[in-house]
Amino acid sequence: MGAAAEAETSEARPWTRAQKWTIVAAGLGMFITLHDVLVANVALPRIQSFYGLRESGLQWIVAAYSMGMAVAIMPAATMADRFGRRRLFLTAVVVFSLASVAAGATSIFAVMLAARAVQGVASAVITVSALALVSATFPHKRQRFRALGFFVAVADIGLALGPPLGGFLAENASWRVVFFVNVPVAVVAVGLTLRYVAESRESTRRVVDLFGQLLFVVTVGAFTFAVIDGHDLGWGSPVILGAFTVFAAGLVAFIVRELRSRSPMMDLRLFAHRPYRLGIMAIFFGMFTVYGTLLIVTQYFQNVRLYSPLEAGLLILPSSLAAVVLSPVAGFIAARRGPRLPALTGQFLVVSGLVVMVVGVSVSVPAVVVGFLLLGAGLSLIIAPVQGLALNSVPVERAGMASGIVATQRGLGSTAGYAVLGMIVAVWVGIALDSDLSRTIPDRDERATVVARIVDNTNPNAFEAVVGPGRPIAHPDPDQVTKIRAVADRTFVRGMQLSLGFAALVALIILVILFRNFRASQDR
């Protein structure tokens, strides 16, 4: 039997029981990280009240998690390849659970921040090691595409349940409960991993690129800090400009270091492979558009339409359920036809969803729900195939590194989307609201105070986490408050259309690039 025929036979073999349960165990690990973020975010107003926090304190509960995750992704990838992906996955799931319990049990704010930072680091390790475990368990390309589809579907259940469950718990139980809900799932993930998941690691011991890791931590940390704190401290403030300068200098130094290193933490030469480069680009901008839109849609539901967290979560639920259903379909199509077809179809749906929201947001809530449903469906058709494409581009023994690169694009893309799309809305409101309120509030000084308060609440530090229902408008006259809110809502909707229009343009450009350059038949 020839090598090609033997490979074809291996691809067609049924999955073993261990392979199936590896998908479930790794998917449950991702489940707890995605679910925890969304459930905890909805409970943040209760946490703010309990600790008596201002916006900056609330912001740091989110930032501690995000910073921990951002800086730990690529170091975790190196550790996974070298010390064992199963071992690292188990350790991270246990640490994440213990940090969750600590965050829910403590009454000391400093302990809460430390627990959230540990959760972020553990989340990065889980993300990288879970994806690497699936990749190592399915060494054949077609099987890997299908496996990643089911893996993403299991993880996406956390996204589906997070907003409505978080809203229910926030309204009917203590905020502490939201940190405990993942512990039973973590116990199941640990049990399945111990029983079914085989250890895998890099076959040759490489020299650890410590200087490259340090540059990565500094560079990504500076970028994440600047994006998160830019609105609060001012985009032109010395601290934020300094952070962006550190990011730019660190990025150049990191690229030079990794290109010269014999054992790079991140093999940048992979980006010379066109399908790989296009796949990574699709992940980054897919997360940029969809998660940036999530920020704006959450504000629209809770600040403009005045829905409760539970109601807003239920409106977002169809999009997440579409992802759960379509992710396995995307993996199956990628295994049979290659990743190009599902990726292009998904990108087309992303563009279509954004266009529907731009046109329909001023008409009805159902139009926004349908638009976001198309976005969720589109992203689910993109992620599994292009993740498979990225992992198929490297040897199995470097699965941790490849997973780290993918996870980095997901994290940076979503963070940039929060910042850029949220900033567009905030800038528009800042420019247009003063003129829009000129008839409602003739006094210039009084109008400036009201505008400043509304603008400050429009972009909540680049995260949907701190969006609350009906953010208050400061004015002593209740009748005026009603008029001000009506004007502000109209201004916000126009800003929302501008921001989503920009996202649609970006998504359309990516669709054209993928259509013209993505030839992935060799990756079937």
XYZ file of N, CA and C in Angstrom, residues 9 92 126 221 361 472 488 510:
24
model
N -6.506 5.843 4.297
C -7.147 4.857 5.167
C -7.150 5.316 6.616
N -3.629 23.830 34.954
C -4.304 25.108 34.713
C -5.775 25.047 35.096
N -4.937 27.157 29.691
C -5.986 26.236 29.254
C -6.239 26.381 27.757
N 1.730 43.106 26.893
C 1.238 43.770 28.095
C 1.057 45.263 27.884
N -30.738 48.800 12.738
C -30.677 49.203 14.142
C -31.633 50.348 14.454
N -26.994 56.127 34.344
C -27.732 57.323 34.765
C -27.297 58.582 34.026
N -29.976 61.451 23.304
C -28.735 60.688 23.425
C -28.850 59.323 22.747
N -11.488 42.056 4.063
C -10.948 40.730 4.375
C -11.561 39.678 3.464
